[in-house]
Each structure stands twice: as structure tokens, then as C-alpha cells.
Amino acid sequence: MTDSATSSNPTIVLAGATGDLGLRIARHLVQRGAAVRALVRPSNTSPAVASPRELGVEVVEVDFNSVAALQQACTGAACVVSALSGLREVIVDAQKRLLDAAVAAGVPRFIPSDYCIDYTKLPAGSNRNLDLRREFSQRLDQTPIQATSVLNGMFTDLLTGQAPVILFSPKRVVYWGSADQPLDFTTIENTAEFTAAAALDPTTPRYLRVAGEVATVRGLQAAASAATRQPFRLLWAGSVGVLGAMSKIAKALTPKNDDVFPPWQGMQYLHNMFTGKPKLAPLDNARYPEIRWTSVQEVLATRPAA
């Protein structure tokens, strides 16, 4: 490993490069001329480990439980980017060790694994996964490293089936509260491209907020109708309070497990969005003008016909 933090091809250390978002970040970093060093656990025998190597990424096996080992792996980097996914042992504990290692190695910048709605505007206890990100951000702000969080709303890709909002078979768009509440959506690809640009930009602020499209439920209805060339109708499922109560009941009835995204977590996320509290503003979409933002309609049009 060489010290290239000040060269024309800065080294970016990336944790989580074997995941969907992380691999896309790696690809965009390589396309932008960065030398990418992906950190993977020695026990990771997944075929996904081969994917970063195919991009020309340096893959380094490292013990994520050892700050000393992580410090060595971070040496010479211009920025550490985390795309890790998990619960407390990952988002808080593993990221803390990665952060401590970056600080000890003298890395100037750190991008945590946020990639979500604006949790800084939400009350504690309203969303388990975002509470963990808030907790880590408090630790991050106590260090001398320059931190930047990328906030992107909901991944637009989830609207093709995983998020129970656009129902393709009955041709309905389900919502709670107001059909005119603005909601933030950004594709995984756009989020990765923006994050790569931010990782190579030494002037980034503490938070960067982007939305590939800001759409109301009526906007989602229009996008679904245009993408499928079939009329979609709105289906009001109740007030925002009803959705909040439903998420609490679903959580109470769900056995304890290690799922990162159980159904009730998705309900919490939708509840947060429909309250309007975590709406992203101001948006930083124009910061890197070369990025072309993908619309909701474009994403829905790629969904295979039923």
C-alpha cells in the first residue's frame, strides 16, 4: 500500500464494497480516477468479493475488530467511505473502530454509511435504523476528522416492488396522510455516483442532501401510469398516525431477530417520510453537474411486465 492521498490519483478506502451500493460506489470511484482500496473480512468467502477485483480495486482482507489492523489498511487514504449495512454491531461498533482507525492513520475525511432521509430532523425513537446512524454521527462529530453524510431520501429502486407504495397488480398507489406531501427519491446508482464524487471532493460540508426526484403521491401515480401505460388510482390507507401505530404493533408482534429491514422497519421509514419531517432541504443536486438524475418514471419503466 502506498501513500497516494496527495497524488493525482487519490486513494479512497471503501468498506462495504461487496454490497450493491458499495460496489457501485467502487465503480464510480474507479471511473473518476481514484485508487480504491476495498476492505473485506478474512472470513468473507462470498463470490461477491471477486466483483471489486474485476473493477481493478485493491481488495485488502482486514480484521474489522482490530483498530490497529484497520489503521494500517487506511494509511495513505484521502477519504474513508463506509457503505456497511447492519445493526448496532455494524453501524455503531464496527464503524467506530473504522473511524478510530482513520483518525489514527491521519485520514482527512470520512463518509459514514447514512444514505437515507434526514434523520437529523427526526425525534429519537422514531426509527431504529436511523437512531443507530444518529448515535454514530454524534461520535463522528467528536473527532477531528472532516465528516460528510450523504442523505438521499428513499432509494427509488424500492418502488418497483419492495416498498408497499406502488401496487402493480391492482394498479393502486397507497398512501397515508396527504397525497400532496413531497417525498424524496434517489436511485442506488445516482447515490453511488454522487458519493464517489463527494469522496474525491475535499471541500464537502457536513451534510449533502440529494433527491433524484421530489415527488408527491400524485406524482407517483402519474409516473406509474405513464411507465406502464395503464391508469393507476390512489388508495388512502389512513392517517400518518395510523401508519405509526401499525408499525409499533408490527414491531411488538415480530420475534426478536437480526433482520436489518424487517417489515416494521420499512413501515417506520414510510411513516417518517409521510410526516414530512425528514424532507431534504436544501438540495445539493447541482454540486456535481455531470450527474444525470434518474426519475421515478424511468425506474418504474424498467420493471418487467407482470
PDB file of C-alpha atoms in Angstrom:
ATOM      1  CA  MET A   1       0.000   0.000   0.000  1.00  0.00           C
ATOM      2  CA  THR A   2       1.398   3.382  -0.981  1.00  0.00           C
ATOM      3  CA  ASP A   3       0.727   6.882   0.227  1.00  0.00           C
ATOM      4  CA  SER A   4      -1.275   8.427  -2.607  1.00  0.00           C
ATOM      5  CA  ALA A   5      -3.541  10.769  -0.673  1.00  0.00           C
ATOM      6  CA  THR A   6      -1.857  13.789  -2.214  1.00  0.00           C
ATOM      7  CA  SER A   7      -1.302  12.383  -5.712  1.00  0.00           C
ATOM      8  CA  SER A   8      -3.415  12.964  -8.789  1.00  0.00           C
ATOM      9  CA  ASN A   9      -4.991   9.576  -8.147  1.00  0.00           C
ATOM     10  CA  PRO A  10      -6.071   9.769  -4.505  1.00  0.00           C
ATOM     11  CA  THR A  11      -6.612   6.572  -2.567  1.00  0.00           C
ATOM     12  CA  ILE A  12     -10.131   6.023  -1.263  1.00  0.00           C
ATOM     13  CA  VAL A  13     -10.658   3.324   1.342  1.00  0.00           C
ATOM     14  CA  LEU A  14     -14.066   1.704   0.951  1.00  0.00           C
ATOM     15  CA  ALA A  15     -15.798  -0.538   3.487  1.00  0.00           C
ATOM     16  CA  GLY A  16     -18.796  -2.485   2.213  1.00  0.00           C
ATOM     17  CA  ALA A  17     -17.661  -2.803  -1.392  1.00  0.00           C
ATOM     18  CA  THR A  18     -19.213  -6.265  -1.759  1.00  0.00           C
ATOM     19  CA  GLY A  19     -22.734  -4.878  -1.282  1.00  0.00           C
ATOM     20  CA  ASP A  20     -24.911  -3.410  -4.026  1.00  0.00           C
ATOM     21  CA  LEU A  21     -24.370   0.243  -3.115  1.00  0.00           C
ATOM     22  CA  GLY A  22     -20.725  -0.264  -2.178  1.00  0.00           C
ATOM     23  CA  LEU A  23     -19.828  -1.971  -5.437  1.00  0.00           C
ATOM     24  CA  ARG A  24     -21.462   0.843  -7.396  1.00  0.00           C
ATOM     25  CA  ILE A  25     -19.508   3.416  -5.372  1.00  0.00           C
ATOM     26  CA  ALA A  26     -16.313   1.499  -6.159  1.00  0.00           C
ATOM     27  CA  ARG A  27     -17.077   1.511  -9.879  1.00  0.00           C
ATOM     28  CA  HIS A  28     -17.752   5.253  -9.948  1.00  0.00           C
ATOM     29  CA  LEU A  29     -14.599   5.958  -7.944  1.00  0.00           C
ATOM     30  CA  VAL A  30     -12.538   3.977 -10.452  1.00  0.00           C
ATOM     31  CA  GLN A  31     -14.223   5.800 -13.335  1.00  0.00           C
ATOM     32  CA  ARG A  32     -13.248   9.097 -11.699  1.00  0.00           C
ATOM     33  CA  GLY A  33      -9.613   8.053 -11.478  1.00  0.00           C
ATOM     34  CA  ALA A  34      -9.348   7.090  -7.824  1.00  0.00           C
ATOM     35  CA  ALA A  35      -7.249   4.258  -6.467  1.00  0.00           C
ATOM     36  CA  VAL A  36      -9.769   2.236  -4.479  1.00  0.00           C
ATOM     37  CA  ARG A  37      -8.831   0.031  -1.539  1.00  0.00           C
ATOM     38  CA  ALA A  38     -11.745  -2.194  -0.517  1.00  0.00           C
ATOM     39  CA  LEU A  39     -11.702  -3.634   2.989  1.00  0.00           C
ATOM     40  CA  VAL A  40     -13.175  -7.115   3.422  1.00  0.00           C
ATOM     41  CA  ARG A  41     -13.242  -9.519   6.334  1.00  0.00           C
ATOM     42  CA  PRO A  42     -10.850 -12.501   6.067  1.00  0.00           C
ATOM     43  CA  SER A  43     -13.823 -14.794   6.631  1.00  0.00           C
ATOM     44  CA  ASN A  44     -15.697 -13.356   3.656  1.00  0.00           C
ATOM     45  CA  THR A  45     -15.728 -16.167   1.103  1.00  0.00           C
ATOM     46  CA  SER A  46     -18.665 -14.769  -0.849  1.00  0.00           C
ATOM     47  CA  PRO A  47     -18.328 -14.735  -4.657  1.00  0.00           C
ATOM     48  CA  ALA A  48     -19.144 -11.010  -4.375  1.00  0.00           C
ATOM     49  CA  VAL A  49     -15.546 -10.401  -3.237  1.00  0.00           C
ATOM     50  CA  ALA A  50     -14.437 -11.042  -6.823  1.00  0.00           C
ATOM     51  CA  SER A  51     -16.550  -8.153  -8.139  1.00  0.00           C
ATOM     52  CA  PRO A  52     -14.392  -5.289  -6.790  1.00  0.00           C
ATOM     53  CA  ARG A  53     -11.261  -7.014  -8.103  1.00  0.00           C
ATOM     54  CA  GLU A  54     -12.807  -7.161 -11.570  1.00  0.00           C
ATOM     55  CA  LEU A  55     -13.083  -3.363 -11.429  1.00  0.00           C
ATOM     56  CA  GLY A  56      -9.373  -3.047 -10.693  1.00  0.00           C
ATOM     57  CA  VAL A  57      -9.948  -2.381  -6.991  1.00  0.00           C
ATOM     58  CA  GLU A  58      -7.321  -3.410  -4.454  1.00  0.00           C
ATOM     59  CA  VAL A  59      -9.031  -5.820  -2.054  1.00  0.00           C
ATOM     60  CA  VAL A  60      -7.499  -5.938   1.418  1.00  0.00           C
ATOM     61  CA  GLU A  61      -8.506  -8.537   3.970  1.00  0.00           C
ATOM     62  CA  VAL A  62      -8.616  -6.950   7.406  1.00  0.00           C
ATOM     63  CA  ASP A  63      -9.875  -7.784  10.886  1.00  0.00           C
ATOM     64  CA  PHE A  64     -12.708  -5.307  11.495  1.00  0.00           C
ATOM     65  CA  ASN A  65     -12.384  -5.976  15.226  1.00  0.00           C
ATOM     66  CA  SER A  66      -8.837  -4.593  15.264  1.00  0.00           C
ATOM     67  CA  VAL A  67      -8.315  -0.839  15.169  1.00  0.00           C
ATOM     68  CA  ALA A  68      -4.589  -1.410  14.593  1.00  0.00           C
ATOM     69  CA  ALA A  69      -5.255  -3.578  11.538  1.00  0.00           C
ATOM     70  CA  LEU A  70      -7.787  -1.096  10.190  1.00  0.00           C
ATOM     71  CA  GLN A  71      -5.346   1.773  10.799  1.00  0.00           C
ATOM     72  CA  GLN A  72      -2.736   0.065   8.654  1.00  0.00           C
ATOM     73  CA  ALA A  73      -5.312  -0.522   5.922  1.00  0.00           C
ATOM     74  CA  CYS A  74      -6.339   3.152   5.997  1.00  0.00           C
ATOM     75  CA  THR A  75      -2.809   4.549   5.809  1.00  0.00           C
ATOM     76  CA  GLY A  76      -2.330   6.958   2.930  1.00  0.00           C
ATOM     77  CA  ALA A  77      -6.022   7.381   2.124  1.00  0.00           C
ATOM     78  CA  ALA A  78      -7.585  10.713   1.242  1.00  0.00           C
ATOM     79  CA  CYS A  79     -11.021   9.575   2.426  1.00  0.00           C
ATOM     80  CA  VAL A  80     -12.647   6.585   4.077  1.00  0.00           C
ATOM     81  CA  VAL A  81     -16.092   5.737   2.709  1.00  0.00           C
ATOM     82  CA  SER A  82     -18.407   3.369   4.556  1.00  0.00           C
ATOM     83  CA  ALA A  83     -21.182   1.509   2.776  1.00  0.00           C
ATOM     84  CA  LEU A  84     -21.579  -1.030   5.570  1.00  0.00           C
ATOM     85  CA  SER A  85     -25.031  -2.378   6.323  1.00  0.00           C
ATOM     86  CA  GLY A  86     -26.245  -3.869   9.574  1.00  0.00           C
ATOM     87  CA  LEU A  87     -27.475  -3.120  13.059  1.00  0.00           C
ATOM     88  CA  ARG A  88     -25.634  -1.850  16.156  1.00  0.00           C
ATOM     89  CA  GLU A  89     -22.631  -4.145  15.849  1.00  0.00           C
ATOM     90  CA  VAL A  90     -22.006  -2.738  12.356  1.00  0.00           C
ATOM     91  CA  ILE A  91     -23.379   0.817  12.156  1.00  0.00           C
ATOM     92  CA  VAL A  92     -22.164   1.835  15.619  1.00  0.00           C
ATOM     93  CA  ASP A  93     -19.463  -0.590  16.747  1.00  0.00           C
ATOM     94  CA  ALA A  94     -17.685  -1.538  13.504  1.00  0.00           C
ATOM     95  CA  GLN A  95     -17.921   1.998  12.128  1.00  0.00           C
ATOM     96  CA  LYS A  96     -16.482   3.372  15.391  1.00  0.00           C
ATOM     97  CA  ARG A  97     -13.439   1.147  15.001  1.00  0.00           C
ATOM     98  CA  LEU A  98     -13.118   2.169  11.348  1.00  0.00           C
ATOM     99  CA  LEU A  99     -13.416   5.822  12.367  1.00  0.00           C
ATOM    100  CA  ASP A 100     -10.836   5.494  15.141  1.00  0.00           C
ATOM    101  CA  ALA A 101      -8.511   3.812  12.668  1.00  0.00           C
ATOM    102  CA  ALA A 102      -8.993   6.576  10.090  1.00  0.00           C
ATOM    103  CA  VAL A 103      -8.225   9.252  12.675  1.00  0.00           C
ATOM    104  CA  ALA A 104      -5.144   7.383  13.914  1.00  0.00           C
ATOM    105  CA  ALA A 105      -3.935   6.959  10.319  1.00  0.00           C
ATOM    106  CA  GLY A 106      -4.316  10.671   9.665  1.00  0.00           C
ATOM    107  CA  VAL A 107      -7.015  10.261   7.010  1.00  0.00           C
ATOM    108  CA  PRO A 108      -8.517  13.737   6.483  1.00  0.00           C
ATOM    109  CA  ARG A 109     -12.087  12.778   5.564  1.00  0.00           C
ATOM    110  CA  PHE A 110     -14.784  10.207   6.422  1.00  0.00           C
ATOM    111  CA  ILE A 111     -18.149   9.429   4.801  1.00  0.00           C
ATOM    112  CA  PRO A 112     -20.369   7.262   7.048  1.00  0.00           C
ATOM    113  CA  SER A 113     -22.978   4.768   5.907  1.00  0.00           C
ATOM    114  CA  ASP A 114     -26.050   7.004   6.118  1.00  0.00           C
ATOM    115  CA  TYR A 115     -27.722   7.172   2.655  1.00  0.00           C
ATOM    116  CA  CYS A 116     -31.218   7.856   3.983  1.00  0.00           C
ATOM    117  CA  ILE A 117     -33.803  10.517   4.829  1.00  0.00           C
ATOM    118  CA  ASP A 118     -32.742  13.418   7.050  1.00  0.00           C
ATOM    119  CA  TYR A 119     -32.554  11.714  10.443  1.00  0.00           C
ATOM    120  CA  THR A 120     -31.265  14.950  11.994  1.00  0.00           C
ATOM    121  CA  LYS A 121     -34.844  16.258  11.840  1.00  0.00           C
ATOM    122  CA  LEU A 122     -36.457  13.194  13.427  1.00  0.00           C
ATOM    123  CA  PRO A 123     -37.096  12.554  17.126  1.00  0.00           C
ATOM    124  CA  ALA A 124     -35.139   9.764  18.777  1.00  0.00           C
ATOM    125  CA  GLY A 125     -37.064   6.517  18.880  1.00  0.00           C
ATOM    126  CA  SER A 126     -38.996   7.075  15.658  1.00  0.00           C
ATOM    127  CA  ASN A 127     -36.798   4.780  13.564  1.00  0.00           C
ATOM    128  CA  ARG A 128     -34.451   2.092  14.891  1.00  0.00           C
ATOM    129  CA  ASN A 129     -32.013   2.072  11.969  1.00  0.00           C
ATOM    130  CA  LEU A 130     -31.822   5.869  11.832  1.00  0.00           C
ATOM    131  CA  ASP A 131     -31.330   6.064  15.606  1.00  0.00           C
ATOM    132  CA  LEU A 132     -28.172   3.993  15.128  1.00  0.00           C
ATOM    133  CA  ARG A 133     -26.932   6.401  12.461  1.00  0.00           C
ATOM    134  CA  ARG A 134     -27.653   9.354  14.735  1.00  0.00           C
ATOM    135  CA  GLU A 135     -25.720   7.703  17.546  1.00  0.00           C
ATOM    136  CA  PHE A 136     -22.721   7.111  15.302  1.00  0.00           C
ATOM    137  CA  SER A 137     -22.874  10.651  13.922  1.00  0.00           C
ATOM    138  CA  GLN A 138     -22.564  12.019  17.448  1.00  0.00           C
ATOM    139  CA  ARG A 139     -19.359  10.017  17.882  1.00  0.00           C
ATOM    140  CA  LEU A 140     -18.182  11.161  14.446  1.00  0.00           C
ATOM    141  CA  ASP A 141     -18.694  14.827  15.332  1.00  0.00           C
ATOM    142  CA  GLN A 142     -16.459  14.428  18.399  1.00  0.00           C
ATOM    143  CA  THR A 143     -13.429  13.570  16.259  1.00  0.00           C
ATOM    144  CA  PRO A 144     -11.124  15.950  14.344  1.00  0.00           C
ATOM    145  CA  ILE A 145     -11.844  14.261  11.003  1.00  0.00           C
ATOM    146  CA  GLN A 146     -13.804  16.113   8.302  1.00  0.00           C
ATOM    147  CA  ALA A 147     -17.089  14.210   8.016  1.00  0.00           C
ATOM    148  CA  THR A 148     -19.691  14.290   5.257  1.00  0.00           C
ATOM    149  CA  SER A 149     -23.006  12.415   5.314  1.00  0.00           C
ATOM    150  CA  VAL A 150     -24.864  11.776   2.056  1.00  0.00           C
ATOM    151  CA  LEU A 151     -28.637  11.896   2.553  1.00  0.00           C
ATOM    152  CA  ASN A 152     -30.734  10.735  -0.397  1.00  0.00           C
ATOM    153  CA  GLY A 153     -34.260  10.000   0.842  1.00  0.00           C
ATOM    154  CA  MET A 154     -35.613   6.596  -0.204  1.00  0.00           C
ATOM    155  CA  PHE A 155     -33.948   4.503  -2.885  1.00  0.00           C
ATOM    156  CA  THR A 156     -36.206   4.873  -5.932  1.00  0.00           C
ATOM    157  CA  ASP A 157     -35.447   1.250  -6.819  1.00  0.00           C
ATOM    158  CA  LEU A 158     -37.607   0.101  -3.884  1.00  0.00           C
ATOM    159  CA  LEU A 159     -40.703   1.432  -5.639  1.00  0.00           C
ATOM    160  CA  THR A 160     -40.537  -1.445  -8.127  1.00  0.00           C
ATOM    161  CA  GLY A 161     -41.830  -3.871  -5.531  1.00  0.00           C
ATOM    162  CA  GLN A 162     -40.090  -3.845  -2.161  1.00  0.00           C
ATOM    163  CA  ALA A 163     -41.764  -0.700  -0.801  1.00  0.00           C
ATOM    164  CA  PRO A 164     -45.542  -1.256  -0.440  1.00  0.00           C
ATOM    165  CA  VAL A 165     -46.483   2.024  -2.090  1.00  0.00           C
ATOM    166  CA  ILE A 166     -46.966   1.295  -5.792  1.00  0.00           C
ATOM    167  CA  LEU A 167     -49.056  -1.876  -6.161  1.00  0.00           C
ATOM    168  CA  PHE A 168     -48.736  -3.038  -9.752  1.00  0.00           C
ATOM    169  CA  SER A 169     -51.345  -5.791  -9.841  1.00  0.00           C
ATOM    170  CA  PRO A 170     -54.346  -3.816  -8.551  1.00  0.00           C
ATOM    171  CA  LYS A 171     -52.832  -0.636 -10.074  1.00  0.00           C
ATOM    172  CA  ARG A 172     -53.006   1.417  -6.903  1.00  0.00           C
ATOM    173  CA  VAL A 173     -50.700   3.876  -5.183  1.00  0.00           C
ATOM    174  CA  VAL A 174     -51.094   3.502  -1.426  1.00  0.00           C
ATOM    175  CA  TYR A 175     -50.508   6.429   0.894  1.00  0.00           C
ATOM    176  CA  TRP A 176     -51.097   7.712   4.394  1.00  0.00           C
ATOM    177  CA  GLY A 177     -51.849  11.286   5.320  1.00  0.00           C
ATOM    178  CA  SER A 178     -51.693  13.715   2.408  1.00  0.00           C
ATOM    179  CA  ALA A 179     -51.311  12.787  -1.258  1.00  0.00           C
ATOM    180  CA  ASP A 180     -49.553  16.127  -1.702  1.00  0.00           C
ATOM    181  CA  GLN A 181     -46.700  15.560   0.758  1.00  0.00           C
ATOM    182  CA  PRO A 182     -43.360  15.945  -1.105  1.00  0.00           C
ATOM    183  CA  LEU A 183     -41.181  12.829  -0.841  1.00  0.00           C
ATOM    184  CA  ASP A 184     -37.503  12.382  -1.749  1.00  0.00           C
ATOM    185  CA  PHE A 185     -36.359   9.551  -4.030  1.00  0.00           C
ATOM    186  CA  THR A 186     -32.894   8.759  -5.418  1.00  0.00           C
ATOM    187  CA  THR A 187     -31.728   5.653  -7.243  1.00  0.00           C
ATOM    188  CA  ILE A 188     -28.972   3.489  -5.793  1.00  0.00           C
ATOM    189  CA  GLU A 189     -26.911   4.262  -8.885  1.00  0.00           C
ATOM    190  CA  ASN A 190     -27.261   8.041  -8.523  1.00  0.00           C
ATOM    191  CA  THR A 191     -26.494   7.804  -4.800  1.00  0.00           C
ATOM    192  CA  ALA A 192     -23.335   5.854  -5.562  1.00  0.00           C
ATOM    193  CA  GLU A 193     -22.244   8.283  -8.270  1.00  0.00           C
ATOM    194  CA  PHE A 194     -22.809  11.284  -6.010  1.00  0.00           C
ATOM    195  CA  THR A 195     -20.994   9.615  -3.109  1.00  0.00           C
ATOM    196  CA  ALA A 196     -17.992   8.869  -5.316  1.00  0.00           C
ATOM    197  CA  ALA A 197     -17.870  12.494  -6.418  1.00  0.00           C
ATOM    198  CA  ALA A 198     -18.128  13.645  -2.807  1.00  0.00           C
ATOM    199  CA  ALA A 199     -15.344  11.281  -1.714  1.00  0.00           C
ATOM    200  CA  LEU A 200     -12.990  12.971  -4.182  1.00  0.00           C
ATOM    201  CA  ASP A 201     -14.098  16.492  -3.223  1.00  0.00           C
ATOM    202  CA  PRO A 202     -12.088  17.863  -0.258  1.00  0.00           C
ATOM    203  CA  THR A 203     -14.478  20.802   0.178  1.00  0.00           C
ATOM    204  CA  THR A 204     -17.658  18.917   1.118  1.00  0.00           C
ATOM    205  CA  PRO A 205     -19.755  20.175   4.056  1.00  0.00           C
ATOM    206  CA  ARG A 206     -21.018  18.053   6.960  1.00  0.00           C
ATOM    207  CA  TYR A 207     -24.217  17.086   5.115  1.00  0.00           C
ATOM    208  CA  LEU A 208     -25.038  16.739   1.437  1.00  0.00           C
ATOM    209  CA  ARG A 209     -28.692  16.268   0.523  1.00  0.00           C
ATOM    210  CA  VAL A 210     -29.830  14.978  -2.863  1.00  0.00           C
ATOM    211  CA  ALA A 211     -33.035  13.737  -4.451  1.00  0.00           C
ATOM    212  CA  GLY A 212     -33.176  12.261  -7.921  1.00  0.00           C
ATOM    213  CA  GLU A 213     -36.810  13.342  -7.869  1.00  0.00           C
ATOM    214  CA  VAL A 214     -39.065  15.022  -5.345  1.00  0.00           C
ATOM    215  CA  ALA A 215     -42.498  13.514  -5.926  1.00  0.00           C
ATOM    216  CA  THR A 216     -45.837  13.589  -4.199  1.00  0.00           C
ATOM    217  CA  VAL A 217     -48.098  10.545  -4.163  1.00  0.00           C
ATOM    218  CA  ARG A 218     -49.991  12.143  -7.038  1.00  0.00           C
ATOM    219  CA  GLY A 219     -46.675  12.378  -8.838  1.00  0.00           C
ATOM    220  CA  LEU A 220     -46.031   8.688  -8.198  1.00  0.00           C
ATOM    221  CA  GLN A 221     -49.486   7.944  -9.602  1.00  0.00           C
ATOM    222  CA  ALA A 222     -48.693   9.868 -12.771  1.00  0.00           C
ATOM    223  CA  ALA A 223     -45.275   8.217 -13.090  1.00  0.00           C
ATOM    224  CA  ALA A 224     -46.694   4.704 -12.664  1.00  0.00           C
ATOM    225  CA  SER A 225     -49.450   5.382 -15.174  1.00  0.00           C
ATOM    226  CA  ALA A 226     -47.002   6.763 -17.737  1.00  0.00           C
ATOM    227  CA  ALA A 227     -44.429   3.994 -17.200  1.00  0.00           C
ATOM    228  CA  THR A 228     -46.929   1.142 -17.555  1.00  0.00           C
ATOM    229  CA  ARG A 229     -49.344   2.902 -19.922  1.00  0.00           C
ATOM    230  CA  GLN A 230     -52.140   1.820 -17.607  1.00  0.00           C
ATOM    231  CA  PRO A 231     -54.155   4.025 -15.255  1.00  0.00           C
ATOM    232  CA  PHE A 232     -53.263   3.855 -11.572  1.00  0.00           C
ATOM    233  CA  ARG A 233     -55.591   5.073  -8.830  1.00  0.00           C
ATOM    234  CA  LEU A 234     -54.873   6.383  -5.357  1.00  0.00           C
ATOM    235  CA  LEU A 235     -55.671   4.337  -2.267  1.00  0.00           C
ATOM    236  CA  TRP A 236     -55.742   6.224   1.041  1.00  0.00           C
ATOM    237  CA  ALA A 237     -54.833   3.819   3.873  1.00  0.00           C
ATOM    238  CA  GLY A 238     -55.402   6.185   6.760  1.00  0.00           C
ATOM    239  CA  SER A 239     -53.713   8.982   8.630  1.00  0.00           C
ATOM    240  CA  VAL A 240     -49.989   9.205   9.294  1.00  0.00           C
ATOM    241  CA  GLY A 241     -50.799   8.377  12.913  1.00  0.00           C
ATOM    242  CA  VAL A 242     -52.444   5.142  11.816  1.00  0.00           C
ATOM    243  CA  LEU A 243     -49.286   4.104   9.971  1.00  0.00           C
ATOM    244  CA  GLY A 244     -47.202   4.926  13.021  1.00  0.00           C
ATOM    245  CA  ALA A 245     -49.438   2.789  15.220  1.00  0.00           C
ATOM    246  CA  MET A 246     -49.320  -0.049  12.688  1.00  0.00           C
ATOM    247  CA  SER A 247     -45.525  -0.041  12.722  1.00  0.00           C
ATOM    248  CA  LYS A 248     -45.463  -0.238  16.528  1.00  0.00           C
ATOM    249  CA  ILE A 249     -47.915  -3.138  16.534  1.00  0.00           C
ATOM    250  CA  ALA A 250     -45.970  -4.963  13.826  1.00  0.00           C
ATOM    251  CA  LYS A 251     -42.739  -4.496  15.783  1.00  0.00           C
ATOM    252  CA  ALA A 252     -44.338  -5.772  19.005  1.00  0.00           C
ATOM    253  CA  LEU A 253     -45.637  -8.876  17.242  1.00  0.00           C
ATOM    254  CA  THR A 254     -42.345  -9.660  15.481  1.00  0.00           C
ATOM    255  CA  PRO A 255     -39.975 -12.095  17.209  1.00  0.00           C
ATOM    256  CA  LYS A 256     -36.539 -10.728  18.005  1.00  0.00           C
ATOM    257  CA  ASN A 257     -34.149 -11.386  15.131  1.00  0.00           C
ATOM    258  CA  ASP A 258     -31.152  -9.905  13.339  1.00  0.00           C
ATOM    259  CA  ASP A 259     -33.025  -8.709  10.258  1.00  0.00           C
ATOM    260  CA  VAL A 260     -31.799  -5.274   9.206  1.00  0.00           C
ATOM    261  CA  PHE A 261     -35.003  -4.495   7.319  1.00  0.00           C
ATOM    262  CA  PRO A 262     -37.960  -6.348   8.864  1.00  0.00           C
ATOM    263  CA  PRO A 263     -41.410  -5.233   7.620  1.00  0.00           C
ATOM    264  CA  TRP A 264     -41.952  -2.924  10.597  1.00  0.00           C
ATOM    265  CA  GLN A 265     -38.692  -1.097   9.828  1.00  0.00           C
ATOM    266  CA  GLY A 266     -39.997  -0.278   6.360  1.00  0.00           C
ATOM    267  CA  MET A 267     -43.220   0.938   7.943  1.00  0.00           C
ATOM    268  CA  GLN A 268     -41.238   3.211  10.253  1.00  0.00           C
ATOM    269  CA  TYR A 269     -39.388   4.628   7.251  1.00  0.00           C
ATOM    270  CA  LEU A 270     -42.600   5.340   5.334  1.00  0.00           C
ATOM    271  CA  HIS A 271     -44.151   6.867   8.443  1.00  0.00           C
ATOM    272  CA  ASN A 272     -41.161   9.180   8.783  1.00  0.00           C
ATOM    273  CA  MET A 273     -41.428  10.241   5.149  1.00  0.00           C
ATOM    274  CA  PHE A 274     -45.181  10.869   5.183  1.00  0.00           C
ATOM    275  CA  THR A 275     -44.847  13.108   8.259  1.00  0.00           C
ATOM    276  CA  GLY A 276     -42.756  15.453   6.130  1.00  0.00           C
ATOM    277  CA  LYS A 277     -40.266  15.971   8.969  1.00  0.00           C
ATOM    278  CA  PRO A 278     -37.200  14.447   7.255  1.00  0.00           C
ATOM    279  CA  LYS A 279     -37.759  16.254   3.943  1.00  0.00           C
ATOM    280  CA  LEU A 280     -34.378  17.074   2.426  1.00  0.00           C
ATOM    281  CA  ALA A 281     -33.644  20.780   2.040  1.00  0.00           C
ATOM    282  CA  PRO A 282     -31.781  22.470   0.566  1.00  0.00           C
ATOM    283  CA  LEU A 283     -30.861  20.006  -2.172  1.00  0.00           C
ATOM    284  CA  ASP A 284     -27.270  19.732  -3.409  1.00  0.00           C
ATOM    285  CA  ASN A 285     -28.055  18.062  -6.739  1.00  0.00           C
ATOM    286  CA  ALA A 286     -26.254  20.778  -8.697  1.00  0.00           C
ATOM    287  CA  ARG A 287     -22.960  20.333  -6.827  1.00  0.00           C
ATOM    288  CA  TYR A 288     -21.700  17.864  -9.447  1.00  0.00           C
ATOM    289  CA  PRO A 289     -23.432  18.948 -12.673  1.00  0.00           C
ATOM    290  CA  GLU A 290     -22.178  15.949 -14.656  1.00  0.00           C
ATOM    291  CA  ILE A 291     -24.589  13.661 -12.808  1.00  0.00           C
ATOM    292  CA  ARG A 292     -27.848  12.955 -14.629  1.00  0.00           C
ATOM    293  CA  TRP A 293     -30.605  12.230 -12.143  1.00  0.00           C
ATOM    294  CA  THR A 294     -32.915   9.304 -12.891  1.00  0.00           C
ATOM    295  CA  SER A 295     -36.641   9.946 -12.496  1.00  0.00           C
ATOM    296  CA  VAL A 296     -39.213   7.751 -10.794  1.00  0.00           C
ATOM    297  CA  GLN A 297     -40.897   7.099 -14.133  1.00  0.00           C
ATOM    298  CA  GLU A 298     -37.638   5.859 -15.673  1.00  0.00           C
ATOM    299  CA  VAL A 299     -37.142   3.400 -12.806  1.00  0.00           C
ATOM    300  CA  LEU A 300     -40.712   2.117 -12.981  1.00  0.00           C
ATOM    301  CA  ALA A 301     -40.418   1.654 -16.732  1.00  0.00           C
ATOM    302  CA  THR A 302     -37.561  -0.818 -16.196  1.00  0.00           C
ATOM    303  CA  ARG A 303     -39.753  -3.131 -14.110  1.00  0.00           C
ATOM    304  CA  PRO A 304     -40.513  -6.330 -16.038  1.00  0.00           C
ATOM    305  CA  ALA A 305     -44.128  -6.615 -17.088  1.00  0.00           C
ATOM    306  CA  ALA A 306     -46.183  -8.957 -14.927  1.00  0.00           C
TER     307      ALA A 306
END
